[in-house]
Amino acid sequence: MNLADYQRAAEEWLQRNVPAGERADGDPIAQARDFMARLYDAGYSGITWPARWGGQGLTQQEERAFAAAARDFTLPTYMFSIGLGMTGPTLVDRGTDAQRERFVRPLLRGEEIWCQLFSEPGAGSDVASLQTRAERDGDDWIVNGQKVWTSVAQYADWGLLLARTNVDVPKHKGLTMFVVDMHHPGVTVRPLKDMSGRSNFNEIFFDDVHIPDEHRVGEVDDGWSVAVTTLLHERLSISAGVGMGGGKDNPASLEALRRTVDTSDPLVRDELVELHIRSRALALFNRRLAQETEAGLFPGARGSAAKLLLAELTMFQSDLATRLAGPESVVDGHPLGTTLATAPGLALGGGTNEIMRNIVGDRVLNLPPEPRMDKTVPFKDLKVGTQA
C-alpha cells in the first residue's frame, strides 16, 4: 500500500472509530482501553515498533502518514502517552527479551497503563540526586522512598522506577532501573491539586515494595544510562506530541486563532506568521530527527533542543492567544483556560528549559561544561535534596 492510500485508510478508520466524546454512561478508562485495543488491532499502534515484540514493524513514513491522518481528531490516548513515548521505547531498547515479551504488546493494546518514576522532592532537575532506595533481598529488591510530579500514576498498572542501589559511589554511578507493580500493597498514590483545582500530577510513596530481580532493566548500578535512554525518548515524544491526539480542539492553535481574531490587522497577521514559522520549524526539525533515527543515526542531545523549542513555542503561542483574546481569556470556563494553565509545565516536565540549554551547549555546541564539584564524591558524603 502506498503512503497516500495508507493515510486515506487511516483517516477512514479514525472517522469510524474515534469517539465523539465521553459517554456519560460509561467508564472513560475502559473506553480509552477499548479504543487502544481497536487501534492496535487495526495496525495503528506501535507503527514503527519491532514486529517481534508486538509492533507493526513499519517505517517513520507510515508513522508520519498516520499522524497526518490523526491531526484533526482528538484521540483518547493521553493516559497511554507515557508508555507509548517513554517507558515502552526504553524496554524495547534496554529491556530483556522476557521483559519485551511480557510488557510491550499489552502496552500497545492499552491493556496496561504505565507511568515514569524519576523526580523526587529533593531531586527534580538534578535527578541523579534521588534518594529512593532499593536494597537487595535474595532474588528481590525492597524499595522505600518517594516520587513526585508523576503523570497518570493514578491509572497506572506499571511504572519505570529509578532507585539508588549504591551510596558508596558518585551519584550517577549508584542507580538502577526497575519495573514496579503499581498495584503492590506498599505503593501509595496521592494526587497533587494545583491552584486551578486540577490534579494533573501525583506523589507516590513506596513502603517495603518488593520487586523481583527479573524486573530490573539493565545492569545493577547502571541505571543512569538506562535513564538517559528514557529521557531522550521523553524529550523526543514531548516535542513530537506523541500520544496527545490532534490539535483541532486547541483554542490557541493557529487555525483556531485565525477563525477568532481580526486578521485584517497587519500586526495581528505578523504575529500569526511568526507562530506559523516557529511551528513549521519545529515540525521540520522533528522530521529530520525521525529520518536520522530511521537511518540509524542516534539524535542524542539534539532531542533536548527539540524539547526546548516546543516549550518556548508553547509559551509564545499561549501568550499570543491571551493577548489576542483579551482579559476574558483567563476567566474560569474560557476555552483558553486549560491551555494557559498547562503551558508553563512544558518548560519543567522532561527537564527544565535551563537544563535543556545546558545539555545543548555542552553536548551539541561543545561549549565548556558547568563545574561539577560532586562528580567524584560518593553519594553518602553529599548533602543533597532533603538528605541531612
Coordinates of N, CA and C in Angstrom, one line a residue, residues 31-210:
Q31 N -13.2 2.9 28.3 CA -13.5 3.3 26.9 C -12.1 3.6 26.2
A32 N -11.2 4.2 26.9 CA -9.9 4.5 26.3 C -9.1 3.2 26.0
R33 N -9.2 2.2 27.0 CA -8.6 0.9 26.7 C -9.2 0.3 25.5
D34 N -10.5 0.3 25.4 CA -11.1 -0.3 24.2 C -10.7 0.4 22.9
F35 N -10.5 1.7 22.9 CA -10.1 2.4 21.7 C -8.7 1.9 21.4
M36 N -7.8 1.8 22.4 CA -6.4 1.4 22.1 C -6.3 0.0 21.6
A37 N -7.2 -0.9 22.1 CA -7.2 -2.3 21.6 C -7.6 -2.3 20.1
R38 N -8.6 -1.5 19.8 CA -9.1 -1.4 18.4 C -8.0 -0.7 17.5
L39 N -7.3 0.3 18.0 CA -6.3 0.9 17.3 C -5.2 -0.1 17.0
Y40 N -4.8 -0.9 18.0 CA -3.8 -1.9 17.8 C -4.2 -2.9 16.7
D41 N -5.4 -3.4 16.9 CA -5.9 -4.5 16.0 C -6.0 -4.0 14.6
A42 N -6.2 -2.7 14.4 CA -6.2 -2.1 13.1 C -4.9 -1.8 12.5
G43 N -3.8 -2.0 13.3 CA -2.4 -1.8 12.8 C -1.9 -0.4 13.0
Y44 N -2.5 0.4 13.9 CA -2.1 1.8 14.0 C -1.5 2.1 15.4
S45 N -1.2 1.1 16.2 CA -0.5 1.3 17.5 C 0.9 0.6 17.4
G46 N 1.9 1.3 17.7 CA 3.3 0.8 17.6 C 3.7 0.6 16.2
I47 N 3.4 1.6 15.3 CA 3.6 1.5 13.9 C 5.1 1.2 13.6
T48 N 6.0 1.8 14.3 CA 7.4 1.6 13.9 C 8.1 0.7 14.9
W49 N 7.4 0.1 15.9 CA 8.0 -0.7 16.9 C 8.3 -2.1 16.2
P50 N 9.3 -2.8 16.7 CA 9.6 -4.1 16.1 C 8.5 -5.1 16.2
A51 N 8.2 -5.8 15.0 CA 7.1 -6.7 14.9 C 7.3 -7.9 15.9
R52 N 8.6 -8.2 16.2 CA 8.9 -9.3 17.1 C 8.3 -9.2 18.4
W53 N 8.2 -7.9 18.9 CA 7.7 -7.7 20.2 C 6.2 -7.1 20.2
G54 N 5.6 -7.2 19.1 CA 4.2 -6.8 19.0 C 3.9 -5.5 18.2
G55 N 4.9 -4.9 17.7 CA 4.7 -3.7 16.9 C 4.4 -4.0 15.5
Q56 N 4.2 -3.0 14.7 CA 3.8 -3.2 13.3 C 5.0 -3.4 12.4
G57 N 6.2 -3.0 12.8 CA 7.4 -3.1 12.1 C 7.5 -2.3 10.8
L58 N 6.8 -1.2 10.8 CA 6.8 -0.3 9.6 C 7.8 0.8 9.8
T59 N 7.8 1.8 8.9 CA 8.8 2.9 8.9 C 8.2 4.2 9.5
Q60 N 9.1 5.2 9.6 CA 8.7 6.5 10.0 C 7.8 7.2 9.0
Q61 N 7.8 6.7 7.7 CA 6.9 7.3 6.7 C 5.5 7.0 7.1
E62 N 5.2 5.7 7.4 CA 3.9 5.3 7.8 C 3.4 6.0 9.1
E63 N 4.4 6.2 10.0 CA 4.1 6.9 11.3 C 3.7 8.3 11.0
R64 N 4.4 9.0 10.1 CA 4.0 10.4 9.8 C 2.7 10.5 9.0
A65 N 2.5 9.5 8.2 CA 1.2 9.4 7.4 C 0.0 9.3 8.4
F66 N 0.2 8.4 9.4 CA -0.9 8.3 10.4 C -1.0 9.5 11.2
A67 N 0.1 10.2 11.6 CA 0.0 11.4 12.3 C -0.8 12.5 11.5
A68 N -0.5 12.5 10.2 CA -1.2 13.5 9.4 C -2.7 13.2 9.3
A69 N -3.0 11.9 9.3 CA -4.4 11.5 9.3 C -5.1 11.8 10.6
A70 N -4.4 11.8 11.7 CA -5.0 12.0 13.0 C -5.0 13.4 13.5
R71 N -4.4 14.3 12.7 CA -4.3 15.7 13.2 C -5.6 16.4 13.5
D72 N -6.7 16.0 12.8 CA -8.0 16.6 13.0 C -8.9 15.9 14.0
F73 N -8.3 14.9 14.7 CA -9.0 14.1 15.6 C -8.4 14.3 17.0
T74 N -9.2 14.1 18.0 CA -8.7 14.1 19.4 C -8.8 12.7 19.9
L75 N -7.7 12.0 19.9 CA -7.6 10.6 20.3 C -7.6 10.4 21.8
P76 N -8.4 9.5 22.3 CA -8.4 9.3 23.8 C -7.2 8.5 24.3
T77 N -6.0 9.0 24.0 CA -4.8 8.2 24.3 C -3.9 8.9 25.3
Y78 N -4.4 9.9 26.0 CA -3.4 10.7 26.9 C -2.9 9.7 28.0
M79 N -3.7 8.9 28.6 CA -3.2 8.1 29.7 C -2.2 7.0 29.3
F80 N -2.1 6.8 27.9 CA -1.1 5.9 27.4 C 0.2 6.6 26.9
S81 N 0.2 7.9 27.0 CA 1.3 8.6 26.4 C 2.6 8.3 27.0
I82 N 2.7 8.1 28.3 CA 4.0 7.8 29.0 C 4.5 6.5 28.5
G83 N 3.6 5.5 28.4 CA 4.0 4.2 27.9 C 4.5 4.2 26.5
L84 N 3.7 4.9 25.6 CA 4.0 4.9 24.2 C 5.2 5.7 23.9
G85 N 5.5 6.8 24.6 CA 6.5 7.7 24.3 C 7.8 7.5 25.1
M86 N 7.7 6.9 26.3 CA 8.9 6.8 27.1 C 9.2 5.5 27.7
T87 N 8.4 4.8 28.5 CA 8.7 3.6 29.1 C 8.8 2.4 28.1
G88 N 7.8 2.4 27.2 CA 7.8 1.3 26.2 C 9.1 1.3 25.3
P89 N 9.4 2.5 24.7 CA 10.6 2.5 23.9 C 11.9 2.2 24.7
T90 N 11.9 2.5 26.0 CA 13.1 2.1 26.8 C 13.2 0.6 27.0
L91 N 12.0 -0.1 27.2 CA 12.0 -1.5 27.3 C 12.5 -2.1 26.0
V92 N 12.0 -1.6 24.9 CA 12.4 -2.1 23.5 C 14.0 -2.0 23.4
D93 N 14.5 -0.8 23.8 CA 15.9 -0.5 23.6 C 16.8 -1.3 24.7
R94 N 16.3 -1.3 25.9 CA 17.2 -1.8 27.0 C 16.7 -3.0 27.8
G95 N 15.5 -3.4 27.6 CA 15.0 -4.5 28.4 C 15.5 -5.8 27.9
T96 N 15.2 -6.9 28.7 CA 15.5 -8.2 28.3 C 14.4 -8.7 27.3
D97 N 14.7 -9.8 26.7 CA 13.7 -10.4 25.8 C 12.4 -10.8 26.6
A98 N 12.6 -11.3 27.8 CA 11.5 -11.7 28.6 C 10.6 -10.5 29.0
Q99 N 11.3 -9.4 29.3 CA 10.5 -8.1 29.6 C 9.8 -7.6 28.4
R100 N 10.4 -7.6 27.2 CA 9.7 -7.2 26.0 C 8.5 -8.1 25.7
E101 N 8.7 -9.4 25.8 CA 7.7 -10.3 25.6 C 6.5 -10.1 26.5
R102 N 6.8 -9.8 27.8 CA 5.8 -9.7 28.8 C 5.0 -8.3 28.7
F103 N 5.8 -7.2 28.4 CA 5.2 -5.9 28.6 C 4.8 -5.1 27.3
V104 N 5.5 -5.4 26.2 CA 5.3 -4.5 25.1 C 3.9 -4.6 24.4
R105 N 3.5 -5.8 24.1 CA 2.2 -5.9 23.4 C 1.0 -5.4 24.3
P106 N 1.0 -5.8 25.6 CA -0.1 -5.3 26.4 C -0.1 -3.7 26.5
L107 N 1.1 -3.2 26.5 CA 1.2 -1.7 26.5 C 0.6 -1.1 25.2
L108 N 0.9 -1.7 24.1 CA 0.5 -1.2 22.8 C -1.0 -1.4 22.6
R109 N -1.6 -2.4 23.2 CA -3.0 -2.6 23.1 C -3.9 -1.9 24.1
G110 N -3.2 -1.2 25.0 CA -3.9 -0.4 26.1 C -4.4 -1.3 27.2
E111 N -3.9 -2.5 27.3 CA -4.3 -3.4 28.4 C -3.7 -3.0 29.7
E112 N -2.5 -2.3 29.6 CA -1.8 -1.9 30.8 C -1.3 -0.5 30.6
I113 N -1.5 0.3 31.6 CA -1.0 1.7 31.6 C 0.2 1.9 32.4
W114 N 1.1 2.8 31.9 CA 2.4 3.0 32.5 C 2.7 4.4 33.0
C115 N 3.5 4.5 34.0 CA 4.0 5.8 34.4 C 5.5 5.8 34.6
Q116 N 6.1 6.9 34.7 CA 7.6 7.1 34.8 C 7.9 7.7 36.2
L117 N 8.8 7.0 37.0 CA 9.0 7.4 38.4 C 10.5 7.8 38.5
F118 N 10.7 9.1 38.2 CA 12.1 9.6 38.3 C 12.2 10.7 39.4
S119 N 11.4 11.8 39.2 CA 11.6 13.0 40.1 C 11.2 12.7 41.5
E120 N 11.9 13.5 42.4 CA 11.6 13.4 43.8 C 11.6 14.8 44.4
P121 N 11.1 14.9 45.7 CA 11.0 16.3 46.3 C 12.4 17.0 46.3
G122 N 13.5 16.2 46.5 CA 14.8 16.8 46.5 C 15.6 16.5 45.3
A123 N 15.0 16.0 44.2 CA 15.7 15.7 43.0 C 14.8 15.9 41.8
G124 N 14.8 17.1 41.4 CA 14.0 17.5 40.2 C 14.8 17.6 39.0
S125 N 15.4 18.7 38.7 CA 16.3 18.9 37.6 C 17.6 18.0 37.8
D126 N 18.0 17.9 39.0 CA 19.2 17.0 39.3 C 18.7 15.6 39.7
V127 N 18.1 14.9 38.7 CA 17.5 13.6 39.0 C 18.5 12.6 39.7
A128 N 19.8 12.7 39.3 CA 20.8 11.8 39.9 C 21.0 11.9 41.4
S129 N 20.4 13.0 42.0 CA 20.4 13.2 43.5 C 19.3 12.4 44.2
L130 N 18.6 11.6 43.5 CA 17.4 10.9 44.1 C 17.9 10.0 45.3
Q131 N 16.9 9.8 46.2 CA 17.2 9.1 47.4 C 16.3 7.9 47.6
T132 N 15.4 7.6 46.8 CA 14.6 6.4 46.9 C 15.6 5.2 46.8
R133 N 15.5 4.3 47.8 CA 16.5 3.2 47.9 C 15.9 1.9 47.5
A134 N 16.7 1.1 46.8 CA 16.4 -0.3 46.5 C 17.5 -1.2 47.1
E135 N 17.1 -2.1 48.0 CA 18.1 -2.9 48.7 C 17.9 -4.4 48.3
R136 N 19.0 -5.1 48.0 CA 18.9 -6.5 47.5 C 18.4 -7.4 48.7
D137 N 17.5 -8.3 48.4 CA 17.0 -9.3 49.4 C 16.8 -10.6 48.6
G138 N 17.8 -11.3 48.5 CA 17.8 -12.6 47.7 C 17.5 -12.3 46.3
D139 N 16.4 -12.9 45.7 CA 16.0 -12.7 44.3 C 15.1 -11.4 44.2
D140 N 14.9 -10.7 45.2 CA 14.1 -9.5 45.2 C 14.9 -8.2 45.5
W141 N 14.3 -7.1 45.3 CA 14.7 -5.8 45.8 C 13.6 -5.2 46.6
I142 N 14.0 -4.6 47.7 CA 13.0 -3.9 48.5 C 13.2 -2.4 48.4
V143 N 12.1 -1.7 48.0 CA 12.2 -0.3 47.7 C 11.4 0.5 48.7
N144 N 12.1 1.6 49.2 CA 11.5 2.6 50.0 C 11.8 4.0 49.6
G145 N 10.8 4.9 49.6 CA 11.1 6.3 49.2 C 9.9 6.9 48.6
Q146 N 10.1 8.1 47.9 CA 9.0 8.9 47.4 C 9.4 9.4 46.0
K147 N 8.4 9.5 45.2 CA 8.5 10.2 43.9 C 7.4 11.2 43.8
V148 N 7.6 12.2 42.9 CA 6.6 13.3 42.8 C 6.5 13.8 41.3
W149 N 5.4 14.5 41.0 CA 5.2 15.1 39.7 C 5.0 14.0 38.7
T150 N 4.4 12.9 39.1 CA 4.2 11.7 38.2 C 2.8 11.8 37.5
S151 N 2.9 11.8 36.2 CA 1.6 11.9 35.4 C 1.0 10.5 35.3
V152 N -0.3 10.4 35.3 CA -1.1 9.2 35.1 C -0.9 8.1 36.1
A153 N -0.2 8.4 37.2 CA 0.1 7.3 38.2 C -1.2 6.8 38.8
Q154 N -2.2 7.6 38.9 CA -3.5 7.2 39.5 C -4.1 6.1 38.6
Y155 N -3.8 6.0 37.4 CA -4.3 5.0 36.5 C -3.4 3.8 36.2
A156 N -2.1 4.0 36.6 CA -1.0 3.1 36.1 C -1.1 1.7 36.7
D157 N -0.7 0.7 35.8 CA -0.6 -0.7 36.3 C 0.9 -0.9 36.6
W158 N 1.8 -0.3 35.8 CA 3.2 -0.5 36.0 C 3.9 0.9 35.9
G159 N 5.1 0.9 36.5 CA 5.9 2.1 36.4 C 7.4 1.8 36.2
L160 N 8.1 2.7 35.5 CA 9.5 2.5 35.3 C 10.2 3.4 36.4
L161 N 10.9 2.7 37.4 CA 11.4 3.3 38.6 C 12.9 3.4 38.6
L162 N 13.4 4.5 38.9 CA 14.9 4.7 39.1 C 15.1 4.9 40.5
A163 N 16.0 4.0 41.1 CA 16.2 4.0 42.5 C 17.7 3.9 42.8
R164 N 18.1 4.3 44.0 CA 19.5 4.2 44.4 C 19.8 2.8 45.0
T165 N 20.9 2.2 44.5 CA 21.3 0.9 44.9 C 22.7 0.9 45.5
N166 N 23.4 2.0 45.4 CA 24.8 2.1 45.9 C 25.1 3.5 46.4
V167 N 25.4 3.7 47.6 CA 25.7 5.0 48.1 C 27.2 5.3 48.3
D168 N 28.0 4.2 47.9 CA 29.5 4.3 48.1 C 30.2 4.8 46.8
V169 N 29.4 5.2 45.8 CA 30.0 5.7 44.6 C 29.3 7.0 44.2
P170 N 29.9 7.8 43.3 CA 29.2 9.1 42.9 C 27.8 8.8 42.4
K171 N 27.0 9.9 42.6 CA 25.6 9.8 42.5 C 25.1 9.1 41.1
H172 N 25.7 9.4 40.0 CA 25.3 8.9 38.7 C 25.6 7.4 38.6
K173 N 26.5 6.9 39.4 CA 27.0 5.5 39.2 C 26.3 4.5 40.2
G174 N 25.4 5.0 41.0 CA 24.8 4.1 42.0 C 23.3 3.9 41.8
L175 N 22.8 4.0 40.6 CA 21.4 4.0 40.4 C 21.1 2.7 39.5
T176 N 19.9 2.2 39.7 CA 19.4 1.0 39.0 C 18.0 1.2 38.6
M177 N 17.6 0.8 37.4 CA 16.2 0.9 36.9 C 15.4 -0.4 37.1
F178 N 14.2 -0.2 37.4 CA 13.3 -1.3 37.7 C 11.9 -1.1 37.1
V179 N 11.2 -2.2 36.8 CA 9.8 -2.1 36.5 C 9.0 -2.5 37.8
V180 N 8.2 -1.6 38.3 CA 7.5 -1.8 39.5 C 6.0 -1.9 39.3
D181 N 5.4 -2.8 40.1 CA 3.9 -3.1 40.0 C 3.2 -2.0 40.8
M182 N 2.5 -1.1 40.2 CA 1.8 0.0 40.8 C 0.7 -0.5 41.7
H183 N 0.3 -1.7 41.6 CA -0.8 -2.3 42.5 C -0.2 -3.0 43.7
H184 N 1.1 -3.0 43.9 CA 1.7 -3.6 45.1 C 1.1 -2.9 46.3
P185 N 0.8 -3.6 47.4 CA 0.2 -3.0 48.6 C 1.1 -1.9 49.2
G186 N 2.4 -1.9 48.9 CA 3.3 -0.9 49.5 C 3.3 0.4 48.7
V187 N 2.6 0.5 47.6 CA 2.6 1.7 46.7 C 1.4 2.5 47.1
T188 N 1.6 3.8 47.4 CA 0.5 4.7 47.7 C 0.6 5.9 46.7
V189 N -0.5 6.1 46.0 CA -0.5 7.2 45.0 C -1.5 8.3 45.6
R190 N -1.0 9.6 45.7 CA -1.8 10.7 46.1 C -1.7 11.8 45.1
P191 N -2.9 12.2 44.6 CA -3.0 13.3 43.6 C -2.5 14.6 44.2
L192 N -1.9 15.4 43.4 CA -1.5 16.7 43.8 C -2.4 17.7 43.1
K193 N -3.1 18.5 43.9 CA -4.0 19.5 43.4 C -3.3 20.9 43.2
D194 N -3.4 21.4 42.0 CA -2.8 22.7 41.7 C -3.8 23.8 42.1
M195 N -3.4 25.1 41.8 CA -4.3 26.2 42.3 C -5.6 26.3 41.4
S196 N -5.6 25.6 40.3 CA -6.8 25.6 39.5 C -7.8 24.6 39.9
G197 N -7.4 23.7 40.9 CA -8.2 22.7 41.4 C -8.0 21.4 40.6
R198 N -7.2 21.4 39.6 CA -7.0 20.2 38.8 C -5.9 19.3 39.5
S199 N -5.9 18.0 39.2 CA -4.9 17.1 39.7 C -4.2 16.4 38.5
N200 N -3.3 17.1 37.9 CA -2.6 16.5 36.7 C -1.4 15.7 37.1
F201 N -1.0 15.8 38.3 CA 0.2 15.0 38.8 C 0.0 14.3 40.1
N202 N 0.9 13.5 40.5 CA 0.8 12.7 41.7 C 2.1 12.6 42.5
E203 N 2.0 12.3 43.7 CA 3.1 11.9 44.5 C 2.9 10.5 44.9
I204 N 4.0 9.7 44.9 CA 3.9 8.3 45.2 C 4.9 7.9 46.3
F205 N 4.4 7.1 47.2 CA 5.2 6.6 48.3 C 5.4 5.1 48.2
F206 N 6.6 4.6 48.5 CA 7.0 3.2 48.4 C 7.4 2.8 49.8
D207 N 6.7 1.8 50.3 CA 7.0 1.3 51.7 C 7.2 -0.2 51.6
D208 N 8.4 -0.6 51.6 CA 8.8 -2.1 51.5 C 8.2 -2.7 50.3
V209 N 8.3 -2.1 49.2 CA 7.8 -2.7 47.9 C 8.8 -3.7 47.4
H210 N 8.3 -4.9 47.2 CA 9.2 -6.0 46.7 C 9.2 -6.0 45.1

